[in-house]
Amino acid sequence: MLDLWYTENHTDNVRFSIKTNKHIHSEKSDFQQIDFFESDEFGTFFTLDGLMMVNEKDEFVYHDMITHVAMATNPNIKKVLVIGGGDGGTVRELTRYESIEQIDMVEIDERVVRLSQEYLPITAGKLEDPRVTLLFEDGLAYVKNKEDGYYDLILVDSTDPIGPGEGLFSHDFYNNCFRVLTDDGILINQHESPYYPSYAHEMKRAHSKIKGLFPITRVYQFHMPTYPSGHWLFGFASKKYDPLKDVDLDAWNKLGLKTKYYNTDIHTGAFALPTFVKEMLDDA
Ligand code: AAT
């Protein structure tokens, strides 16, 4: 019996491996290398350019945290833009809010969506919701061409800033996000990790750009077992609402949504950052 291991370099000196049962699919799309695997520990998972994106076991952590923090902060959000997120997990969490009227998902690579629909229905299962519109184009170009003040919320569910995701970490992109948001709009972005220096470098760069544009900018953390170091961040940038001062946590609890990671204690606690992270963000 042959052992098949998926191995990913988390740094030049650190590797992370998962025992797999099957390499389900492999292709090079117009944008990136896509691979789907089957494993006992993490269920079905897929990688882009050799980096873990989504697996059945810890996707709930990421998708809860990208969605519910903003939705609890402003329950009147009606129009949402998701950039990236081709697996559909972020859209799935958004569709749980009856109050949301429109969800536009702009994903550069249609193949990620189609393969997720085939192999990962756990995340892709709500892409057919009537409020969802799928657009296959570059998120950077999309926000550039969009009118002012349109969306209440933008969720940047992107790859790391190498390959197609690079533009989604640019000043130009954040500037256009600010412009297409309403006067009380919120931007959540995939904010990399503070732990290994190469990721921390990107975290600092992203934070310094966003800090210069939005009046309220915070960073919050969560545990992602399959991402490098397991310590990951989202950015919370906002024109009006502060996620700690303006949030009505009781109102969110009254919605009765059942979640596996997010809860209202986590909402507050996730913004409490370790000293080394605070220091890096302060001098970003
Ligand atoms: N839900 C968690 C999954 C992801 S995948 C990120 C998606 O962003 C990919 O499907 C990729 O094709 C898409 N993407 C990359 N660049 C662009 C772009 N310029 N415009 C639109 N979509 C884009 C996130 C995983 C985070 C991993 C952290 N290590």
PDB file of C-alpha atoms in Angstrom, residues 14-252:
ATOM      1  CA  VAL A  14       9.086  24.396   7.472  1.00  0.00           C
ATOM      2  CA  ARG A  15       6.820  21.898   5.744  1.00  0.00           C
ATOM      3  CA  PHE A  16       3.251  20.829   6.389  1.00  0.00           C
ATOM      4  CA  SER A  17       1.987  17.447   5.151  1.00  0.00           C
ATOM      5  CA  ILE A  18      -1.379  15.709   4.966  1.00  0.00           C
ATOM      6  CA  LYS A  19      -1.806  12.028   4.214  1.00  0.00           C
ATOM      7  CA  THR A  20      -4.159  11.750   1.258  1.00  0.00           C
ATOM      8  CA  ASN A  21      -6.184   8.905  -0.199  1.00  0.00           C
ATOM      9  CA  LYS A  22      -6.571  10.287  -3.661  1.00  0.00           C
ATOM     10  CA  HIS A  23      -5.449  13.103  -5.933  1.00  0.00           C
ATOM     11  CA  ILE A  24      -8.923  13.777  -7.330  1.00  0.00           C
ATOM     12  CA  HIS A  25      -8.157  16.459  -9.890  1.00  0.00           C
ATOM     13  CA  SER A  26      -5.238  18.461 -11.248  1.00  0.00           C
ATOM     14  CA  GLU A  27      -5.219  21.177 -13.887  1.00  0.00           C
ATOM     15  CA  LYS A  28      -3.555  24.398 -14.849  1.00  0.00           C
ATOM     16  CA  SER A  29      -6.238  27.017 -15.448  1.00  0.00           C
ATOM     17  CA  ASP A  30      -5.598  30.334 -17.191  1.00  0.00           C
ATOM     18  CA  PHE A  31      -4.697  31.783 -13.782  1.00  0.00           C
ATOM     19  CA  GLN A  32      -3.212  29.124 -11.515  1.00  0.00           C
ATOM     20  CA  GLN A  33      -2.457  25.473 -10.763  1.00  0.00           C
ATOM     21  CA  ILE A  34      -5.539  23.825  -9.186  1.00  0.00           C
ATOM     22  CA  ASP A  35      -5.432  20.515  -7.267  1.00  0.00           C
ATOM     23  CA  PHE A  36      -8.153  18.665  -5.375  1.00  0.00           C
ATOM     24  CA  PHE A  37      -7.352  15.885  -2.873  1.00  0.00           C
ATOM     25  CA  GLU A  38      -9.222  13.477  -0.625  1.00  0.00           C
ATOM     26  CA  SER A  39      -7.931  12.831   2.918  1.00  0.00           C
ATOM     27  CA  ASP A  40      -9.059  11.223   6.170  1.00  0.00           C
ATOM     28  CA  GLU A  41      -7.994  14.099   8.417  1.00  0.00           C
ATOM     29  CA  PHE A  42      -9.292  17.107   6.452  1.00  0.00           C
ATOM     30  CA  GLY A  43     -11.785  15.517   4.061  1.00  0.00           C
ATOM     31  CA  THR A  44     -11.756  16.945   0.542  1.00  0.00           C
ATOM     32  CA  PHE A  45      -9.433  19.907   0.073  1.00  0.00           C
ATOM     33  CA  PHE A  46      -8.050  22.027  -2.734  1.00  0.00           C
ATOM     34  CA  THR A  47      -4.861  23.962  -3.288  1.00  0.00           C
ATOM     35  CA  LEU A  48      -3.985  26.811  -5.649  1.00  0.00           C
ATOM     36  CA  ASP A  49      -0.369  27.045  -6.789  1.00  0.00           C
ATOM     37  CA  GLY A  50       0.567  24.565  -4.055  1.00  0.00           C
ATOM     38  CA  LEU A  51      -1.097  26.395  -1.150  1.00  0.00           C
ATOM     39  CA  MET A  52      -4.044  25.136   0.904  1.00  0.00           C
ATOM     40  CA  MET A  53      -7.185  27.156   0.242  1.00  0.00           C
ATOM     41  CA  VAL A  54     -10.138  25.199   1.614  1.00  0.00           C
ATOM     42  CA  ASN A  55     -10.794  21.868   3.279  1.00  0.00           C
ATOM     43  CA  GLU A  56     -13.944  20.338   4.721  1.00  0.00           C
ATOM     44  CA  LYS A  57     -12.670  20.308   8.329  1.00  0.00           C
ATOM     45  CA  ASP A  58     -11.556  23.870   9.055  1.00  0.00           C
ATOM     46  CA  GLU A  59     -13.356  25.945   6.413  1.00  0.00           C
ATOM     47  CA  PHE A  60     -16.000  26.903   8.985  1.00  0.00           C
ATOM     48  CA  VAL A  61     -13.447  28.905  10.955  1.00  0.00           C
ATOM     49  CA  TYR A  62     -12.479  31.111   8.011  1.00  0.00           C
ATOM     50  CA  HIS A  63     -15.977  31.523   6.568  1.00  0.00           C
ATOM     51  CA  ASP A  64     -17.590  32.311   9.928  1.00  0.00           C
ATOM     52  CA  MET A  65     -14.984  34.917  10.688  1.00  0.00           C
ATOM     53  CA  ILE A  66     -14.961  36.650   7.305  1.00  0.00           C
ATOM     54  CA  THR A  67     -18.763  37.056   7.408  1.00  0.00           C
ATOM     55  CA  HIS A  68     -20.321  37.339  10.854  1.00  0.00           C
ATOM     56  CA  VAL A  69     -18.111  40.025  12.419  1.00  0.00           C
ATOM     57  CA  ALA A  70     -19.247  42.586   9.838  1.00  0.00           C
ATOM     58  CA  MET A  71     -22.860  41.375   9.759  1.00  0.00           C
ATOM     59  CA  ALA A  72     -23.141  41.692  13.542  1.00  0.00           C
ATOM     60  CA  THR A  73     -21.619  45.181  13.423  1.00  0.00           C
ATOM     61  CA  ASN A  74     -24.163  46.440  10.859  1.00  0.00           C
ATOM     62  CA  PRO A  75     -27.341  44.307  10.620  1.00  0.00           C
ATOM     63  CA  ASN A  76     -28.730  46.646   7.923  1.00  0.00           C
ATOM     64  CA  ILE A  77     -26.313  45.435   5.258  1.00  0.00           C
ATOM     65  CA  LYS A  78     -28.263  44.774   2.039  1.00  0.00           C
ATOM     66  CA  LYS A  79     -25.780  44.763  -0.837  1.00  0.00           C
ATOM     67  CA  VAL A  80     -22.615  42.697  -0.546  1.00  0.00           C
ATOM     68  CA  LEU A  81     -19.645  42.219  -2.859  1.00  0.00           C
ATOM     69  CA  VAL A  82     -17.434  39.142  -2.437  1.00  0.00           C
ATOM     70  CA  ILE A  83     -14.107  39.248  -4.264  1.00  0.00           C
ATOM     71  CA  GLY A  84     -12.515  35.845  -4.839  1.00  0.00           C
ATOM     72  CA  GLY A  85     -14.040  33.141  -2.660  1.00  0.00           C
ATOM     73  CA  GLY A  86     -14.613  30.751  -5.581  1.00  0.00           C
ATOM     74  CA  ASP A  87     -15.281  27.814  -3.265  1.00  0.00           C
ATOM     75  CA  GLY A  88     -18.542  29.518  -2.209  1.00  0.00           C
ATOM     76  CA  GLY A  89     -18.080  29.251   1.572  1.00  0.00           C
ATOM     77  CA  THR A  90     -18.314  33.003   2.165  1.00  0.00           C
ATOM     78  CA  VAL A  91     -21.455  33.255   0.025  1.00  0.00           C
ATOM     79  CA  ARG A  92     -22.958  30.330   1.937  1.00  0.00           C
ATOM     80  CA  GLU A  93     -22.590  32.182   5.244  1.00  0.00           C
ATOM     81  CA  LEU A  94     -23.998  35.412   3.746  1.00  0.00           C
ATOM     82  CA  THR A  95     -27.110  33.646   2.406  1.00  0.00           C
ATOM     83  CA  ARG A  96     -28.060  32.786   5.975  1.00  0.00           C
ATOM     84  CA  TYR A  97     -29.057  36.432   6.517  1.00  0.00           C
ATOM     85  CA  GLU A  98     -32.568  36.987   5.156  1.00  0.00           C
ATOM     86  CA  SER A  99     -31.956  40.737   5.388  1.00  0.00           C
ATOM     87  CA  ILE A 100     -29.309  40.645   2.626  1.00  0.00           C
ATOM     88  CA  GLU A 101     -30.830  41.458  -0.773  1.00  0.00           C
ATOM     89  CA  GLN A 102     -27.934  41.191  -3.192  1.00  0.00           C
ATOM     90  CA  ILE A 103     -24.684  39.208  -3.221  1.00  0.00           C
ATOM     91  CA  ASP A 104     -22.290  39.753  -6.135  1.00  0.00           C
ATOM     92  CA  MET A 105     -19.303  37.411  -6.249  1.00  0.00           C
ATOM     93  CA  VAL A 106     -16.412  38.407  -8.494  1.00  0.00           C
ATOM     94  CA  GLU A 107     -14.039  35.488  -8.956  1.00  0.00           C
ATOM     95  CA  ILE A 108     -11.214  35.635 -11.491  1.00  0.00           C
ATOM     96  CA  ASP A 109     -11.101  31.874 -12.110  1.00  0.00           C
ATOM     97  CA  GLU A 110     -14.335  30.165 -13.137  1.00  0.00           C
ATOM     98  CA  ARG A 111     -12.608  26.770 -12.858  1.00  0.00           C
ATOM     99  CA  VAL A 112     -12.317  27.148  -9.063  1.00  0.00           C
ATOM    100  CA  VAL A 113     -16.096  27.632  -8.873  1.00  0.00           C
ATOM    101  CA  ARG A 114     -16.979  24.763 -11.205  1.00  0.00           C
ATOM    102  CA  LEU A 115     -14.613  22.324  -9.481  1.00  0.00           C
ATOM    103  CA  SER A 116     -15.870  23.383  -6.044  1.00  0.00           C
ATOM    104  CA  GLN A 117     -19.444  22.763  -7.226  1.00  0.00           C
ATOM    105  CA  GLU A 118     -18.367  19.281  -8.267  1.00  0.00           C
ATOM    106  CA  TYR A 119     -16.167  18.290  -5.315  1.00  0.00           C
ATOM    107  CA  LEU A 120     -16.986  20.653  -2.449  1.00  0.00           C
ATOM    108  CA  PRO A 121     -20.783  21.034  -2.231  1.00  0.00           C
ATOM    109  CA  ILE A 122     -20.284  21.741   1.478  1.00  0.00           C
ATOM    110  CA  THR A 123     -19.016  25.220   0.536  1.00  0.00           C
ATOM    111  CA  ALA A 124     -20.419  25.702  -2.983  1.00  0.00           C
ATOM    112  CA  GLY A 125     -23.978  24.597  -2.159  1.00  0.00           C
ATOM    113  CA  LYS A 126     -25.515  28.052  -1.894  1.00  0.00           C
ATOM    114  CA  LEU A 127     -24.111  29.634  -5.054  1.00  0.00           C
ATOM    115  CA  GLU A 128     -27.493  29.077  -6.692  1.00  0.00           C
ATOM    116  CA  ASP A 129     -29.349  31.276  -4.195  1.00  0.00           C
ATOM    117  CA  PRO A 130     -31.458  33.760  -6.250  1.00  0.00           C
ATOM    118  CA  ARG A 131     -29.754  36.742  -4.580  1.00  0.00           C
ATOM    119  CA  VAL A 132     -26.325  35.612  -5.842  1.00  0.00           C
ATOM    120  CA  THR A 133     -24.766  36.838  -9.105  1.00  0.00           C
ATOM    121  CA  LEU A 134     -21.491  35.241 -10.216  1.00  0.00           C
ATOM    122  CA  LEU A 135     -19.119  37.383 -12.247  1.00  0.00           C
ATOM    123  CA  PHE A 136     -15.936  35.879 -13.636  1.00  0.00           C
ATOM    124  CA  GLU A 137     -13.442  38.702 -13.842  1.00  0.00           C
ATOM    125  CA  ASP A 138     -10.551  40.345 -12.015  1.00  0.00           C
ATOM    126  CA  GLY A 139     -11.758  41.963  -8.791  1.00  0.00           C
ATOM    127  CA  LEU A 140      -9.310  44.816  -9.286  1.00  0.00           C
ATOM    128  CA  ALA A 141     -10.910  45.796 -12.629  1.00  0.00           C
ATOM    129  CA  TYR A 142     -14.411  45.220 -11.268  1.00  0.00           C
ATOM    130  CA  VAL A 143     -14.108  47.761  -8.440  1.00  0.00           C
ATOM    131  CA  LYS A 144     -12.362  50.225 -10.735  1.00  0.00           C
ATOM    132  CA  ASN A 145     -15.387  50.282 -13.049  1.00  0.00           C
ATOM    133  CA  LYS A 146     -18.109  50.188 -10.400  1.00  0.00           C
ATOM    134  CA  GLU A 147     -20.104  53.284  -9.483  1.00  0.00           C
ATOM    135  CA  ASP A 148     -19.568  55.194  -6.208  1.00  0.00           C
ATOM    136  CA  GLY A 149     -21.388  54.287  -3.001  1.00  0.00           C
ATOM    137  CA  TYR A 150     -22.954  51.010  -4.150  1.00  0.00           C
ATOM    138  CA  TYR A 151     -22.109  48.258  -1.641  1.00  0.00           C
ATOM    139  CA  ASP A 152     -22.708  48.166   2.120  1.00  0.00           C
ATOM    140  CA  LEU A 153     -20.077  45.477   2.566  1.00  0.00           C
ATOM    141  CA  ILE A 154     -17.085  44.169   0.606  1.00  0.00           C
ATOM    142  CA  LEU A 155     -15.479  40.859   1.618  1.00  0.00           C
ATOM    143  CA  VAL A 156     -12.079  40.252   0.050  1.00  0.00           C
ATOM    144  CA  ASP A 157     -11.735  36.478   0.140  1.00  0.00           C
ATOM    145  CA  SER A 158      -8.497  36.315  -1.805  1.00  0.00           C
ATOM    146  CA  THR A 159      -5.384  34.236  -2.272  1.00  0.00           C
ATOM    147  CA  ASP A 160      -2.049  35.528  -0.981  1.00  0.00           C
ATOM    148  CA  PRO A 161      -0.434  38.486  -2.783  1.00  0.00           C
ATOM    149  CA  ILE A 162       1.389  36.343  -5.331  1.00  0.00           C
ATOM    150  CA  GLY A 163      -0.120  35.440  -8.699  1.00  0.00           C
ATOM    151  CA  PRO A 164      -3.671  36.659  -9.482  1.00  0.00           C
ATOM    152  CA  GLY A 165      -4.258  37.837  -5.897  1.00  0.00           C
ATOM    153  CA  GLU A 166      -1.476  40.423  -6.011  1.00  0.00           C
ATOM    154  CA  GLY A 167      -3.653  43.317  -7.214  1.00  0.00           C
ATOM    155  CA  LEU A 168      -6.092  42.726  -4.359  1.00  0.00           C
ATOM    156  CA  PHE A 169      -3.417  43.948  -1.935  1.00  0.00           C
ATOM    157  CA  SER A 170      -2.712  47.185  -3.834  1.00  0.00           C
ATOM    158  CA  HIS A 171      -3.391  50.769  -2.811  1.00  0.00           C
ATOM    159  CA  ASP A 172      -5.404  51.286  -5.993  1.00  0.00           C
ATOM    160  CA  PHE A 173      -7.686  48.395  -5.091  1.00  0.00           C
ATOM    161  CA  TYR A 174      -8.333  49.536  -1.494  1.00  0.00           C
ATOM    162  CA  ASN A 175      -8.945  53.051  -2.756  1.00  0.00           C
ATOM    163  CA  ASN A 176     -11.617  51.824  -5.176  1.00  0.00           C
ATOM    164  CA  CYS A 177     -13.174  49.667  -2.444  1.00  0.00           C
ATOM    165  CA  PHE A 178     -13.511  52.813  -0.323  1.00  0.00           C
ATOM    166  CA  ARG A 179     -15.151  54.625  -3.227  1.00  0.00           C
ATOM    167  CA  VAL A 180     -17.695  51.908  -4.103  1.00  0.00           C
ATOM    168  CA  LEU A 181     -18.753  51.507  -0.469  1.00  0.00           C
ATOM    169  CA  THR A 182     -21.731  53.427   0.958  1.00  0.00           C
ATOM    170  CA  ASP A 183     -21.139  56.112   3.607  1.00  0.00           C
ATOM    171  CA  ASP A 184     -21.419  53.488   6.346  1.00  0.00           C
ATOM    172  CA  GLY A 185     -19.672  50.752   4.348  1.00  0.00           C
ATOM    173  CA  ILE A 186     -17.376  48.037   5.734  1.00  0.00           C
ATOM    174  CA  LEU A 187     -14.424  46.287   4.067  1.00  0.00           C
ATOM    175  CA  ILE A 188     -13.143  42.951   5.366  1.00  0.00           C
ATOM    176  CA  ASN A 189      -9.938  41.651   3.815  1.00  0.00           C
ATOM    177  CA  GLN A 190      -7.861  38.494   3.975  1.00  0.00           C
ATOM    178  CA  HIS A 191      -4.992  39.935   6.007  1.00  0.00           C
ATOM    179  CA  GLU A 192      -2.341  37.191   6.026  1.00  0.00           C
ATOM    180  CA  SER A 193      -0.537  35.984   9.155  1.00  0.00           C
ATOM    181  CA  PRO A 194       1.657  37.741  11.725  1.00  0.00           C
ATOM    182  CA  TYR A 195       3.889  34.774  12.483  1.00  0.00           C
ATOM    183  CA  TYR A 196       6.358  33.861   9.745  1.00  0.00           C
ATOM    184  CA  PRO A 197       8.230  36.947   8.443  1.00  0.00           C
ATOM    185  CA  SER A 198       7.254  36.593   4.781  1.00  0.00           C
ATOM    186  CA  TYR A 199       3.558  36.638   5.695  1.00  0.00           C
ATOM    187  CA  ALA A 200       4.008  39.286   8.398  1.00  0.00           C
ATOM    188  CA  HIS A 201       5.608  41.522   5.813  1.00  0.00           C
ATOM    189  CA  GLU A 202       2.460  41.356   3.652  1.00  0.00           C
ATOM    190  CA  MET A 203       0.265  41.863   6.706  1.00  0.00           C
ATOM    191  CA  LYS A 204       2.096  45.095   7.533  1.00  0.00           C
ATOM    192  CA  ARG A 205       2.004  46.352   3.955  1.00  0.00           C
ATOM    193  CA  ALA A 206      -1.740  45.765   3.682  1.00  0.00           C
ATOM    194  CA  HIS A 207      -2.403  47.431   7.019  1.00  0.00           C
ATOM    195  CA  SER A 208      -0.371  50.540   6.223  1.00  0.00           C
ATOM    196  CA  LYS A 209      -2.306  51.063   2.977  1.00  0.00           C
ATOM    197  CA  ILE A 210      -5.751  50.559   4.520  1.00  0.00           C
ATOM    198  CA  LYS A 211      -4.920  52.718   7.547  1.00  0.00           C
ATOM    199  CA  GLY A 212      -4.327  55.685   5.280  1.00  0.00           C
ATOM    200  CA  LEU A 213      -7.775  55.379   3.658  1.00  0.00           C
ATOM    201  CA  PHE A 214     -10.415  54.422   6.224  1.00  0.00           C
ATOM    202  CA  PRO A 215     -11.243  56.263   9.475  1.00  0.00           C
ATOM    203  CA  ILE A 216     -11.698  53.010  11.418  1.00  0.00           C
ATOM    204  CA  THR A 217      -9.197  50.207  10.838  1.00  0.00           C
ATOM    205  CA  ARG A 218      -8.785  47.175  13.043  1.00  0.00           C
ATOM    206  CA  VAL A 219      -7.376  43.695  12.663  1.00  0.00           C
ATOM    207  CA  TYR A 220      -8.830  40.509  14.176  1.00  0.00           C
ATOM    208  CA  GLN A 221      -7.488  36.996  14.511  1.00  0.00           C
ATOM    209  CA  PHE A 222      -8.624  33.391  14.313  1.00  0.00           C
ATOM    210  CA  HIS A 223      -7.139  29.868  14.324  1.00  0.00           C
ATOM    211  CA  MET A 224      -6.718  28.171  10.990  1.00  0.00           C
ATOM    212  CA  PRO A 225      -4.999  24.800  11.498  1.00  0.00           C
ATOM    213  CA  THR A 226      -4.063  24.337   7.829  1.00  0.00           C
ATOM    214  CA  TYR A 227      -2.717  27.822   7.036  1.00  0.00           C
ATOM    215  CA  PRO A 228       0.968  28.588   7.749  1.00  0.00           C
ATOM    216  CA  SER A 229       1.492  28.822  11.547  1.00  0.00           C
ATOM    217  CA  GLY A 230      -2.261  28.417  12.139  1.00  0.00           C
ATOM    218  CA  HIS A 231      -2.518  32.058  13.217  1.00  0.00           C
ATOM    219  CA  TRP A 232      -4.482  34.119  10.664  1.00  0.00           C
ATOM    220  CA  LEU A 233      -6.000  37.583  10.404  1.00  0.00           C
ATOM    221  CA  PHE A 234      -8.759  39.552   8.753  1.00  0.00           C
ATOM    222  CA  GLY A 235      -8.777  43.334   8.443  1.00  0.00           C
ATOM    223  CA  PHE A 236     -11.856  45.340   9.441  1.00  0.00           C
ATOM    224  CA  ALA A 237     -11.966  48.747   7.748  1.00  0.00           C
ATOM    225  CA  SER A 238     -14.999  50.931   8.120  1.00  0.00           C
ATOM    226  CA  LYS A 239     -16.314  54.397   7.322  1.00  0.00           C
ATOM    227  CA  LYS A 240     -18.678  54.700  10.281  1.00  0.00           C
ATOM    228  CA  TYR A 241     -19.187  51.679  12.532  1.00  0.00           C
ATOM    229  CA  ASP A 242     -16.642  50.489  15.042  1.00  0.00           C
ATOM    230  CA  PRO A 243     -16.918  46.686  15.477  1.00  0.00           C
ATOM    231  CA  LEU A 244     -16.528  46.947  19.257  1.00  0.00           C
ATOM    232  CA  LYS A 245     -18.226  50.222  20.174  1.00  0.00           C
ATOM    233  CA  ASP A 246     -21.176  50.186  17.767  1.00  0.00           C
ATOM    234  CA  VAL A 247     -22.068  46.489  17.724  1.00  0.00           C
ATOM    235  CA  ASP A 248     -25.322  45.203  19.265  1.00  0.00           C
ATOM    236  CA  LEU A 249     -24.302  41.684  20.266  1.00  0.00           C
ATOM    237  CA  ASP A 250     -27.705  40.825  21.764  1.00  0.00           C
ATOM    238  CA  ALA A 251     -29.357  41.660  18.455  1.00  0.00           C
ATOM    239  CA  TRP A 252     -27.051  39.212  16.653  1.00  0.00           C
TER     240      TRP A 252
END
